[in-house]
Amino acid sequence: MKKLKFTKMHWIGNDFIVINQKDLDKENIKLTKDLVQKMCDRNFGIWSDGIVIITEWEKTKFKYHMFNPDGTEAEMCGNGIRCYMKYLLDEKLTTSKNVDVETGAGILNLEIDEKNIVTVDMWKPMLEHKDFPQNKWKIKSADREFEYMAVSMWNPHCVIYLDENIWDFDLNKYGAEIEKNTKFFPNKINVEFVRKISDTEIDFRVYERWAGETLACGTGACASVVAGIVSWKLAKNKEIKVNLKWWNLYITWSWNLEDSVIMKGEAESVFKWEYFIK
């Protein structure tokens, strides 16, 4: 029986199993697709929106890997990367409150303050990408047609602004069909449904590819703000309050595609334990 140490963490309800690569190596455990699925499973595992792996090769240099509940690897996850920063300090892997982390989306800068607010340079958004080669602006799902904007935050997002109350909206009905529309989105896509409250505030829900509805998605919130600014719905160079189901997130962008999107939010550790592997 092998024992794998892990920490359960979350930010705004988006929860992760965080593992140090050294603990995988120590127990000679390979994180296979099947193992990821079992660990994330609600009934037979720990239950999580994904697994984040911490790799350290020097005291001030770190690498980030994140796996979805179905075992596929994601390029980046905005909420996962904040948990990553909190883990580095909690486990004393660094004493610096400003670090660079290599991800599938490039090297991202993370900074944390005394109130555990993590500021992440989410890098530049992209309005053209291989993940949405047919950016047609309109898409059908079930009995409705939606206007959308596709935005890549190094993972693809289909952002849909609605004039209705999104908390009563049937997200699973419409989101699931759009997520798997490989004619428009060959690698599937994350789907965001957004309502503008003011030019500095939005309501936000997300149907994540390979995971279904989650309580939050950092890259999705960034993509939604980018889409809102590009379409003149939201203010540029101002902090946009993103209302999630239970928490808030704060995002700023300039409108310049050469400028990074800046995201702020907290991260929390829930518990530490060991996962038993036969």
XYZ file of N, CA and C in Angstrom:
834
model
N 0.840 -1.194 0.000
C 0.000 0.000 0.000
C 0.880 1.250 0.000
N 0.702 2.117 -0.979
C 1.449 3.370 -1.048
C 0.591 4.504 -0.480
N 1.275 5.469 0.145
C 0.576 6.607 0.725
C 1.078 7.887 0.054
N 0.160 8.622 -0.546
C 0.515 9.856 -1.243
C 0.009 11.061 -0.461
N 0.922 11.904 -0.019
C 0.528 13.115 0.705
C -0.110 14.114 -0.257
N -1.140 14.806 0.237
C -1.781 15.841 -0.567
C -2.365 16.914 0.343
N -2.637 18.071 -0.241
C -3.342 19.150 0.450
C -4.577 19.504 -0.355
N -5.718 19.576 0.307
C -6.951 20.012 -0.365
C -7.051 21.523 -0.209
N -7.201 22.219 -1.341
C -7.263 23.673 -1.337
C -8.410 24.140 -2.220
N -8.818 25.376 -2.018
C -9.843 25.937 -2.895
C -9.691 27.441 -2.956
N -10.252 28.007 -3.988
C -10.492 29.438 -4.032
C -11.851 29.640 -4.656
N -12.689 30.419 -3.991
C -14.074 30.688 -4.375
C -14.823 29.417 -4.761
N -14.509 28.324 -4.072
C -15.241 27.084 -4.273
C -14.696 26.194 -5.368
N -13.745 26.680 -6.156
C -13.070 25.862 -7.164
C -11.973 25.107 -6.422
N -12.141 23.788 -6.229
C -11.271 23.062 -5.315
C -10.276 22.167 -6.036
N -9.114 21.984 -5.386
C -8.009 21.263 -6.001
C -7.311 20.353 -4.993
N -6.795 19.259 -5.521
C -5.868 18.404 -4.788
C -4.478 18.875 -5.186
N -3.688 19.341 -4.221
C -2.356 19.871 -4.524
C -1.302 18.887 -4.018
N -0.394 18.508 -4.919
C 0.609 17.477 -4.628
C 1.993 17.986 -4.998
N 2.962 17.724 -4.125
C 4.354 18.023 -4.433
C 4.932 16.869 -5.257
N 5.562 17.187 -6.373
C 6.150 16.157 -7.230
C 7.123 15.273 -6.453
N 7.787 15.833 -5.451
C 8.739 15.055 -4.645
C 8.047 13.902 -3.926
N 6.774 14.097 -3.529
C 6.042 13.028 -2.851
C 5.648 11.926 -3.835
N 5.362 12.304 -5.067
C 5.120 11.295 -6.103
C 6.381 10.472 -6.359
N 7.506 11.171 -6.464
C 8.778 10.483 -6.729
C 9.178 9.591 -5.559
N 8.951 10.082 -4.337
C 9.330 9.324 -3.144
C 8.616 7.980 -3.084
N 7.343 7.950 -3.465
C 6.557 6.719 -3.428
C 6.548 5.988 -4.771
N 7.304 6.530 -5.742
C 7.372 5.937 -7.082
C 5.969 5.778 -7.680
N 5.209 6.873 -7.626
C 3.833 6.878 -8.122
C 3.774 7.682 -9.419
N 3.189 7.096 -10.436
C 2.976 7.802 -11.692
C 1.525 8.277 -11.743
N 1.341 9.550 -11.997
C -0.009 10.124 -12.003
C -0.670 9.823 -13.349
N -1.251 8.641 -13.465
C -1.897 8.224 -14.704
C -3.289 8.847 -14.827
N -3.849 8.762 -16.021
C -5.194 9.277 -16.259
C -6.193 8.578 -15.342
N -6.049 7.281 -15.184
C -6.952 6.512 -14.328
C -6.843 6.942 -12.870
N -5.619 7.193 -12.397
C -5.416 7.610 -11.005
C -6.009 8.994 -10.766
N -5.840 9.906 -11.713
C -6.423 11.243 -11.589
C -7.939 11.153 -11.458
N -8.560 10.326 -12.309
C -10.013 10.158 -12.269
C -10.471 9.613 -10.920
N -9.749 8.631 -10.391
C -10.120 8.033 -9.104
C -9.965 9.039 -7.963
N -8.884 9.803 -7.980
C -8.651 10.761 -6.897
C -9.687 11.883 -6.893
N -10.126 12.296 -8.082
C -11.092 13.397 -8.183
C -12.534 12.933 -7.997
N -12.757 11.634 -7.987
C -14.115 11.098 -7.926
C -14.792 11.424 -6.588
N -16.079 11.766 -6.663
C -16.829 12.153 -5.470
C -17.059 10.993 -4.524
N -17.302 9.812 -5.070
C -17.655 8.666 -4.244
C -16.468 7.787 -3.861
N -15.493 7.669 -4.749
C -14.398 6.726 -4.525
C -13.049 7.412 -4.323
N -13.039 8.734 -4.318
C -11.782 9.459 -4.164
C -11.908 10.612 -3.189
N -11.178 11.681 -3.478
C -11.133 12.847 -2.594
C -12.213 13.859 -2.964
N -12.561 13.887 -4.269
C -13.524 14.823 -4.855
C -12.848 16.172 -5.080
N -12.701 16.529 -6.344
C -12.000 17.756 -6.672
C -12.292 18.168 -8.104
N -12.082 19.471 -8.382
C -12.185 19.990 -9.750
C -10.903 19.781 -10.537
N -9.876 19.247 -9.877
C -8.631 18.991 -10.585
C -7.474 18.751 -9.632
N -6.332 18.365 -10.200
C -5.126 18.099 -9.425
C -4.023 19.042 -9.893
N -3.388 19.711 -8.947
C -2.286 20.630 -9.225
C -0.992 20.008 -8.710
N 0.039 19.991 -9.557
C 1.328 19.414 -9.191
C 2.366 20.523 -9.053
N 3.074 20.513 -7.909
C 4.145 21.471 -7.635
C 5.479 20.826 -7.982
N 6.224 21.429 -8.879
C 7.567 20.942 -9.196
C 8.561 22.056 -8.924
N 9.569 21.740 -8.119
C 10.589 22.718 -7.741
C 11.940 22.229 -8.249
N 12.640 23.063 -9.038
C 13.973 22.633 -9.436
C 15.065 23.550 -8.877
N 14.673 24.722 -8.405
C 15.551 25.581 -7.628
C 14.676 26.274 -6.593
N 15.300 26.889 -5.605
C 14.534 27.507 -4.526
C 13.571 28.588 -5.003
N 13.900 29.236 -6.098
C 13.044 30.324 -6.557
C 12.421 30.037 -7.920
N 12.530 28.804 -8.396
C 11.971 28.477 -9.701
C 11.029 27.279 -9.564
N 9.826 27.436 -10.090
C 8.813 26.403 -9.921
C 8.086 26.149 -11.243
N 7.555 24.940 -11.351
C 6.795 24.559 -12.535
C 5.429 24.046 -12.104
N 4.432 24.319 -12.939
C 3.033 24.045 -12.601
C 2.424 23.097 -13.634
N 1.762 22.055 -13.124
C 0.952 21.179 -13.982
C -0.429 21.060 -13.340
N -1.465 21.045 -14.161
C -2.824 20.909 -13.643
C -3.583 19.902 -14.491
N -4.250 18.950 -13.834
C -5.002 17.910 -14.515
C -6.494 18.039 -14.207
N -7.319 17.942 -15.250
C -8.765 17.976 -15.105
C -9.263 16.670 -14.480
N -10.512 16.646 -13.982
C -11.040 15.425 -13.346
C -11.079 14.206 -14.266
N -11.086 14.423 -15.601
C -11.106 13.275 -16.516
C -9.701 12.801 -16.863
N -8.674 13.426 -16.277
C -7.301 12.989 -16.490
C -6.543 13.766 -17.541
N -7.212 14.622 -18.295
C -6.523 15.432 -19.298
C -5.784 16.584 -18.620
N -4.711 17.033 -19.250
C -3.937 18.124 -18.669
C -4.396 19.458 -19.225
N -4.566 20.434 -18.359
C -4.965 21.788 -18.759
C -3.729 22.661 -18.901
N -3.809 23.652 -19.786
C -2.681 24.555 -19.969
C -2.451 25.393 -18.714
N -3.549 25.852 -18.111
C -3.471 26.721 -16.947
C -4.835 26.800 -16.297
N -4.863 27.179 -15.031
C -6.115 27.379 -14.313
C -5.911 28.543 -13.354
N -6.693 29.599 -13.525
C -6.510 30.807 -12.720
C -6.698 30.586 -11.235
N -7.683 29.768 -10.856
C -7.899 29.497 -9.435
C -6.848 28.538 -8.902
N -6.468 27.571 -9.709
C -5.437 26.621 -9.301
C -4.091 27.287 -9.073
N -3.768 28.283 -9.891
C -2.475 28.946 -9.760
C -2.411 29.777 -8.485
N -3.559 30.294 -8.017
C -3.560 31.018 -6.744
C -3.343 30.057 -5.579
N -3.980 28.898 -5.641
C -3.739 27.879 -4.610
C -2.269 27.464 -4.612
N -1.689 27.400 -5.792
C -0.275 27.052 -5.953
C 0.595 28.014 -5.146
N 0.341 29.317 -5.286
C 1.141 30.315 -4.581
C 0.996 30.180 -3.073
N -0.225 29.968 -2.616
C -0.467 29.803 -1.175
C 0.270 28.568 -0.652
N 0.272 27.495 -1.430
C 0.948 26.252 -1.043
C 2.453 26.485 -0.896
N 3.053 27.207 -1.820
C 4.490 27.469 -1.756
C 4.884 28.104 -0.428
N 4.077 29.056 0.039
C 4.381 29.735 1.304
C 4.044 28.860 2.504
N 2.891 28.192 2.463
C 2.475 27.335 3.582
C 3.497 26.240 3.854
N 4.031 25.669 2.770
C 4.979 24.551 2.897
C 6.426 25.018 2.964
N 6.601 26.354 3.013
C 7.938 26.954 3.118
C 8.869 26.537 1.972
N 8.280 26.378 0.784
C 9.101 26.104 -0.390
C 9.749 27.384 -0.898
N 9.228 28.509 -0.456
C 9.822 29.806 -0.745
C 9.436 30.770 0.365
N 10.263 31.772 0.567
C 9.920 32.854 1.494
C 9.550 34.111 0.729
N 9.731 34.070 -0.573
C 9.425 35.229 -1.406
C 7.920 35.330 -1.636
N 7.398 36.541 -1.606
C 5.978 36.757 -1.867
C 5.738 37.171 -3.308
N 6.777 37.013 -4.136
C 6.670 37.306 -5.556
C 7.509 36.279 -6.305
N 6.856 35.389 -7.038
C 7.576 34.330 -7.741
C 7.087 34.208 -9.179
N 7.931 33.655 -10.028
C 7.569 33.312 -11.394
C 7.377 31.807 -11.474
N 6.312 31.385 -12.146
C 5.987 29.961 -12.259
C 5.797 29.605 -13.727
N 6.466 28.552 -14.159
C 6.318 28.095 -15.536
C 5.055 27.246 -15.671
N 4.198 27.615 -16.617
C 2.953 26.881 -16.864
C 2.854 26.569 -18.352
N 1.816 25.847 -18.728
C 1.561 25.586 -20.133
C 1.203 26.837 -20.902
N 0.898 27.912 -20.187
C 0.575 29.200 -20.802
C 1.761 30.152 -20.772
N 2.941 29.631 -20.416
C 4.125 30.474 -20.307
C 4.459 30.742 -18.851
N 5.395 31.630 -18.624
C 5.818 31.964 -17.261
C 4.925 33.066 -16.713
N 4.269 32.781 -15.586
C 3.354 33.735 -14.962
C 3.946 34.248 -13.655
N 3.731 35.525 -13.395
C 4.194 36.129 -12.157
C 3.077 36.104 -11.122
N 3.401 35.620 -9.899
C 2.441 35.535 -8.806
C 2.944 36.358 -7.628
N 2.015 37.082 -7.003
C 2.364 37.882 -5.840
C 1.271 37.746 -4.794
N 1.652 37.619 -3.532
C 0.673 37.479 -2.459
C 0.949 38.527 -1.390
N -0.129 39.126 -0.819
C 0.067 40.137 0.223
C -0.234 39.558 1.591
N -0.191 40.405 2.618
C -0.359 39.943 3.995
C -1.765 39.458 4.296
N -2.733 39.769 3.420
C -4.109 39.312 3.605
C -4.420 38.072 2.754
N -3.382 37.434 2.216
C -3.519 36.251 1.371
C -4.207 36.548 0.037
N -4.190 37.807 -0.385
C -4.705 38.157 -1.700
C -3.602 37.894 -2.719
N -3.872 37.006 -3.662
C -2.892 36.665 -4.686
C -3.192 37.455 -5.951
N -2.187 38.151 -6.448
C -2.293 38.867 -7.719
C -1.549 38.075 -8.774
N -2.244 37.789 -9.870
C -1.654 36.958 -10.923
C -1.623 37.738 -12.233
N -0.448 37.791 -12.843
C -0.326 38.291 -14.205
C -0.745 37.143 -15.120
N -1.972 37.227 -15.664
C -2.538 36.131 -16.454
C -2.093 36.145 -17.910
N -1.219 37.036 -18.251
C -0.630 37.178 -19.576
C -1.641 37.729 -20.562
N -1.275 37.730 -21.827
C -2.065 38.401 -22.856
C -3.223 37.528 -23.344
N -4.413 38.112 -23.505
C -5.538 37.360 -24.090
C -5.364 37.263 -25.609
N -6.030 36.275 -26.197
C -5.979 36.096 -27.648
C -7.390 35.975 -28.199
N -7.677 36.734 -29.251
C -8.988 36.684 -29.883
C -8.974 35.815 -31.135
N -7.799 35.341 -31.510
C -7.646 34.381 -32.596
C -6.806 33.224 -32.089
N -7.273 31.989 -32.337
C -6.569 30.835 -31.785
C -7.018 29.570 -32.511
N -6.150 28.582 -32.556
C -6.477 27.311 -33.215
C -7.629 26.587 -32.532
N -7.897 26.904 -31.274
C -8.987 26.241 -30.558
C -10.362 26.748 -30.964
N -10.408 27.869 -31.693
C -11.694 28.339 -32.243
C -11.453 28.897 -33.651
N -11.113 28.007 -34.586
C -10.784 28.442 -35.949
C -11.954 29.060 -36.705
N -13.184 28.698 -36.318
C -14.362 29.253 -36.974
C -15.098 30.171 -36.008
N -14.553 31.348 -35.815
C -15.155 32.282 -34.867
C -16.330 32.982 -35.554
N -17.503 32.359 -35.504
C -18.664 32.805 -36.270
C -19.534 33.808 -35.526
N -19.311 34.017 -34.227
C -20.022 35.000 -33.421
C -21.430 34.591 -33.008
N -22.020 33.602 -33.687
C -23.324 33.086 -33.276
C -23.269 31.574 -33.221
N -23.953 31.011 -32.227
C -23.938 29.557 -32.075
C -25.291 29.090 -31.554
N -25.759 27.939 -32.059
C -27.023 27.367 -31.616
C -26.776 26.303 -30.556
N -27.680 26.280 -29.594
C -27.642 25.253 -28.560
C -29.071 24.967 -28.143
N -29.466 23.707 -28.251
C -30.846 23.304 -27.933
C -31.815 24.185 -28.727
N -32.684 24.913 -28.038
C -33.725 25.692 -28.717
C -33.396 27.184 -28.818
N -32.114 27.552 -28.620
C -31.751 28.964 -28.657
C -30.508 29.207 -29.519
N -30.376 30.441 -29.947
C -29.160 30.878 -30.626
C -28.544 32.007 -29.807
N -27.219 31.928 -29.599
C -26.531 32.904 -28.762
C -25.448 33.633 -29.561
N -25.275 34.916 -29.271
C -24.099 35.637 -29.734
C -22.978 35.368 -28.736
N -21.783 35.145 -29.242
C -20.677 34.841 -28.345
C -19.397 35.503 -28.834
N -18.402 35.541 -27.962
C -17.054 35.935 -28.342
C -16.102 34.881 -27.797
N -15.252 34.373 -28.652
C -14.253 33.390 -28.226
C -12.984 34.114 -27.809
N -12.461 33.751 -26.649
C -11.247 34.355 -26.108
C -10.374 33.238 -25.554
N -9.098 33.269 -25.866
C -8.174 32.315 -25.265
C -7.351 33.001 -24.192
N -7.383 32.402 -22.997
C -6.465 32.799 -21.932
C -5.462 31.656 -21.758
N -4.990 31.164 -22.899
C -4.151 29.968 -23.006
C -4.958 28.714 -22.729
N -6.228 28.856 -22.555
C -7.227 27.803 -22.710
C -8.468 28.496 -23.278
N -9.279 27.797 -24.053
C -10.318 28.471 -24.843
C -11.617 28.712 -24.075
N -12.250 29.861 -24.359
C -13.497 30.233 -23.689
C -14.482 30.800 -24.698
N -15.732 30.386 -24.566
C -16.837 30.918 -25.349
C -17.670 31.769 -24.399
N -17.592 33.083 -24.552
C -18.229 34.010 -23.617
C -19.548 34.508 -24.204
N -20.626 34.326 -23.437
C -21.964 34.720 -23.877
C -22.555 35.694 -22.859
N -22.826 36.916 -23.307
C -23.488 37.905 -22.455
C -25.000 37.805 -22.646
N -25.722 37.755 -21.533
C -27.181 37.663 -21.543
C -27.796 38.858 -20.827
N -29.022 39.180 -21.182
C -29.746 40.263 -20.505
C -30.640 39.737 -19.391
N -30.634 38.428 -19.185
C -31.515 37.810 -18.202
C -30.766 37.423 -16.935
N -31.492 37.025 -15.923
C -30.920 36.569 -14.662
C -30.193 35.246 -14.882
N -28.869 35.251 -14.810
C -28.120 34.029 -15.114
C -28.190 32.999 -13.990
N -28.582 33.409 -12.785
C -28.648 32.452 -11.673
C -29.821 31.488 -11.861
N -30.824 31.892 -12.639
C -31.949 31.008 -12.936
C -31.804 30.350 -14.313
N -30.749 30.659 -15.012
C -30.532 30.171 -16.373
C -30.163 28.684 -16.352
N -30.661 27.905 -17.331
C -30.374 26.466 -17.399
C -28.999 26.247 -18.038
N -27.967 26.433 -17.223
C -26.599 26.371 -17.714
C -26.229 24.995 -18.260
N -26.656 23.945 -17.585
C -26.305 22.602 -18.037
C -26.923 22.271 -19.392
N -28.143 22.719 -19.612
C -28.827 22.450 -20.873
C -28.079 23.070 -22.052
N -27.720 24.331 -21.915
C -27.109 25.050 -23.032
C -25.574 24.949 -23.035
N -24.982 24.929 -21.864
C -23.529 24.875 -21.786
C -22.946 23.579 -22.285
N -23.579 22.459 -21.941
C -23.045 21.153 -22.328
C -22.993 20.974 -23.836
N -24.016 21.445 -24.530
C -24.060 21.284 -25.977
C -23.015 22.156 -26.665
N -22.795 23.353 -26.146
C -21.778 24.234 -26.729
C -20.383 23.689 -26.449
N -20.166 23.212 -25.221
C -18.843 22.683 -24.841
C -18.375 21.590 -25.786
N -19.265 20.728 -26.223
C -18.875 19.588 -27.056
C -19.085 19.845 -28.546
N -19.315 21.097 -28.947
C -19.496 21.428 -30.357
C -18.124 21.494 -31.035
N -17.611 20.348 -31.429
C -16.262 20.284 -31.989
C -16.195 20.815 -33.423
N -17.345 21.099 -34.034
C -17.337 21.746 -35.349
C -16.821 23.174 -35.204
N -17.249 23.838 -34.153
C -16.769 25.192 -33.871
C -15.485 25.178 -33.051
N -15.414 24.235 -32.098
C -14.319 24.208 -31.127
C -13.714 22.803 -31.106
N -12.694 22.545 -31.920
C -12.172 21.180 -32.101
C -11.664 20.514 -30.835
N -11.222 21.292 -29.856
C -10.730 20.723 -28.602
C -11.706 20.942 -27.453
N -12.990 21.109 -27.807
C -14.026 21.480 -26.842
C -13.711 22.859 -26.259
N -14.607 23.392 -25.438
C -14.408 24.756 -24.956
C -15.104 24.977 -23.621
N -14.568 25.904 -22.838
C -15.221 26.365 -21.618
C -16.281 27.388 -22.018
N -17.440 27.330 -21.379
C -18.545 28.209 -21.762
C -18.939 29.083 -20.575
N -18.910 30.405 -20.798
C -19.270 31.360 -19.756
C -20.565 32.081 -20.112
N -21.464 32.177 -19.147
C -22.695 32.949 -19.299
C -22.598 34.128 -18.321
N -22.733 35.340 -18.857
C -22.407 36.545 -18.115
C -23.542 37.561 -18.231
N -23.788 38.290 -17.162
C -24.732 39.397 -17.201
C -24.038 40.657 -16.700
N -24.138 41.728 -17.468
C -23.567 43.005 -17.063
C -24.449 43.664 -16.011
N -23.842 44.069 -14.885
C -24.535 44.822 -13.847
C -24.257 46.317 -14.034
N -22.990 46.642 -14.278
C -22.568 48.011 -14.586
C -21.297 47.900 -15.407
N -20.673 49.020 -15.726
C -19.449 48.932 -16.528
C -18.249 48.471 -15.716
N -18.452 48.215 -14.401
C -17.380 47.674 -13.570
C -17.824 46.446 -12.762
N -18.925 45.810 -13.163
C -19.422 44.650 -12.403
C -20.221 43.716 -13.303
N -19.981 42.396 -13.149
C -20.725 41.378 -13.895
C -21.082 40.212 -12.987
N -22.177 39.515 -13.340
C -22.479 38.200 -12.772
C -21.913 37.154 -13.718
N -21.490 36.007 -13.162
C -20.723 35.050 -13.963
C -21.027 33.609 -13.555
N -21.293 32.750 -14.554
C -21.365 31.297 -14.341
C -20.579 30.616 -15.444
N -20.094 29.409 -15.155
C -19.227 28.734 -16.123
C -19.539 27.252 -16.217
N -19.514 26.745 -17.460
C -19.569 25.306 -17.728
C -18.202 24.936 -18.293
N -17.382 24.269 -17.465
C -16.009 23.989 -17.874
C -15.923 22.711 -18.708
N -15.076 22.749 -19.714
C -14.893 21.556 -20.540
C -14.290 20.445 -19.682
N -14.837 19.258 -19.863
C -14.409 18.045 -19.172
C -14.782 18.021 -17.692
N -15.409 19.080 -17.169
C -15.732 19.099 -15.740
C -17.190 19.441 -15.465
N -17.888 20.110 -16.408
C -19.245 20.554 -16.168
C -19.262 21.864 -15.397
N -20.408 22.190 -14.782
C -20.474 23.448 -14.044
C -19.588 23.395 -12.809
N -18.789 24.433 -12.624
C -17.993 24.587 -11.403
C -18.361 25.927 -10.770
N -17.984 26.100 -9.511
C -18.338 27.323 -8.804
C -17.525 28.524 -9.275
N -16.404 28.256 -9.954
C -15.559 29.366 -10.394
C -14.578 28.898 -11.449
N -14.073 29.852 -12.217
C -13.015 29.588 -13.195
C -12.266 30.895 -13.405
N -11.020 30.948 -12.979
C -10.249 32.178 -13.066
C -9.993 32.629 -14.491
N -9.561 31.709 -15.358
C -9.308 32.089 -16.748
C -10.620 32.460 -17.442
N -11.715 31.794 -17.059
C -13.022 32.119 -17.634
C -13.492 33.500 -17.237
N -13.244 33.872 -15.986
C -13.599 35.217 -15.533
C -12.780 36.259 -16.283
N -11.490 35.977 -16.481
C -10.637 36.892 -17.251
C -11.146 37.021 -18.685
N -11.471 35.893 -19.317
C -11.972 35.908 -20.689
C -13.270 36.702 -20.785
N -14.125 36.577 -19.775
C -15.408 37.285 -19.772
C -15.214 38.784 -19.664
N -14.236 39.202 -18.853
C -13.936 40.634 -18.746
C -13.341 41.149 -20.050
N -12.441 40.382 -20.652
C -11.856 40.773 -21.940
C -12.955 40.951 -22.986
N -13.851 39.966 -23.087
C -14.952 40.043 -24.061
C -15.831 41.254 -23.787
N -16.062 41.561 -22.516
C -16.884 42.712 -22.165
C -16.233 44.025 -22.523
N -14.928 44.122 -22.334
C -14.212 45.354 -22.671
C -14.129 45.538 -24.184
N -13.830 44.449 -24.900
C -13.725 44.524 -26.362
C -15.049 44.937 -26.994
N -16.168 44.489 -26.405
C -17.490 44.807 -26.958
C -18.101 46.069 -26.324
N -17.279 46.847 -25.613
C -17.682 48.129 -25.040
C -18.741 48.002 -23.932
N -18.834 46.841 -23.335
C -19.773 46.665 -22.225
C -19.142 47.057 -20.894
N -17.830 46.860 -20.779
C -17.134 47.094 -19.519
C -16.037 48.135 -19.693
N -15.622 48.717 -18.565
C -14.620 49.787 -18.592
C -13.209 49.210 -18.644
N -12.376 49.765 -19.497
C -10.971 49.369 -19.540
C -10.195 50.082 -18.427
N -9.090 49.462 -18.025
C -8.199 50.042 -17.006
C -8.870 50.286 -15.664
N -9.988 49.608 -15.411
C -10.647 49.689 -14.109
C -10.835 48.281 -13.557
N -10.845 48.169 -12.237
C -11.025 46.866 -11.612
C -12.476 46.425 -11.779
N -12.675 45.292 -12.439
C -14.016 44.760 -12.682
C -14.340 43.726 -11.607
N -15.450 43.928 -10.934
C -15.899 42.967 -9.923
C -16.690 41.861 -10.615
N -16.238 40.620 -10.439
C -16.901 39.466 -11.034
C -17.632 38.712 -9.925
N -18.953 38.692 -10.008
C -19.772 38.018 -8.997
C -19.964 36.556 -9.365
N -19.408 35.676 -8.556
C -19.617 34.251 -8.710
C -20.744 33.831 -7.764
N -21.020 32.555 -7.695
C -22.174 32.126 -6.908
C -22.042 32.489 -5.434
N -20.840 32.321 -4.886
C -20.662 32.579 -3.461
C -19.599 33.624 -3.152
N -18.731 33.955 -4.128
C -17.601 34.846 -3.854
C -17.431 35.848 -4.989
N -16.396 36.682 -4.864
C -16.089 37.680 -5.882
C -14.631 37.553 -6.335
N -14.382 38.064 -7.522
C -13.063 38.069 -8.123
C -12.876 39.439 -8.756
N -11.626 39.913 -8.840
C -11.371 41.268 -9.352
C -10.347 41.217 -10.483
N -10.714 41.793 -11.621
C -9.904 41.672 -12.832
C -9.764 43.034 -13.509
N -8.549 43.307 -14.007
C -8.262 44.562 -14.703
C -7.583 44.264 -16.031
N -7.974 45.025 -17.071
C -7.313 44.915 -18.382
C -7.414 46.241 -19.111
N -6.452 46.513 -19.989
C -6.335 47.824 -20.634
C -7.069 47.952 -21.968
N -7.435 46.855 -22.596
C -7.962 46.754 -23.970
C -6.848 46.507 -24.976
N -5.615 46.700 -24.604
C -4.485 46.468 -25.501
C -4.120 44.983 -25.487
N -4.150 44.341 -26.660
C -3.864 42.909 -26.736
C -2.413 42.572 -26.398
N -1.575 43.579 -26.272
C -0.188 43.365 -25.866
C -0.024 43.466 -24.353
N -1.096 43.791 -23.647
C -1.046 43.923 -22.189
C -1.665 42.703 -21.508
N -1.144 42.392 -20.345
C -1.643 41.262 -19.574
C -2.973 41.585 -18.893
N -3.725 40.544 -18.611
C -4.904 40.636 -17.752
C -4.431 40.375 -16.315
N -4.854 41.225 -15.391
C -4.431 41.095 -13.994
C -5.620 40.628 -13.157
N -5.388 39.576 -12.382
C -6.457 38.980 -11.585
C -6.069 38.958 -10.107
N -7.029 39.294 -9.236
C -6.785 39.274 -7.793
C -7.812 38.395 -7.089
N -7.351 37.652 -6.087
C -8.264 36.846 -5.283
C -7.520 36.064 -4.218
N -8.265 35.466 -3.298
C -7.687 34.701 -2.200
C -7.523 33.228 -2.570
N -6.821 32.513 -1.703
C -6.726 31.059 -1.788
C -6.695 30.506 -0.371
N -7.272 29.327 -0.164
C -7.347 28.760 1.187
C -6.976 27.282 1.173
N -6.270 26.867 2.210
C -6.024 25.448 2.454
C -7.171 24.900 3.297
N -7.651 23.714 2.967
C -8.771 23.113 3.685
C -8.284 22.033 4.651
N -7.496 21.071 4.141
C -6.930 20.039 5.003
C -5.790 19.321 4.290
N -4.989 18.601 5.075
C -3.920 17.750 4.556
C -4.230 16.300 4.937
N -3.870 15.381 4.051
C -4.066 13.969 4.398
C -3.215 13.103 3.475
N -3.487 11.830 3.485
C -2.784 10.890 2.606
C -3.789 10.097 1.802
N -3.477 9.871 0.537
C -4.327 9.055 -0.334
C -3.671 7.692 -0.471
N -4.448 6.636 -0.214
C -3.893 5.282 -0.215
C -4.052 4.647 -1.596
N -2.953 4.125 -2.106
C -2.937 3.509 -3.433
C -2.482 2.063 -3.302
N -3.324 1.159 -3.793
C -2.966 -0.271 -3.694
C -1.929 -0.637 -4.726
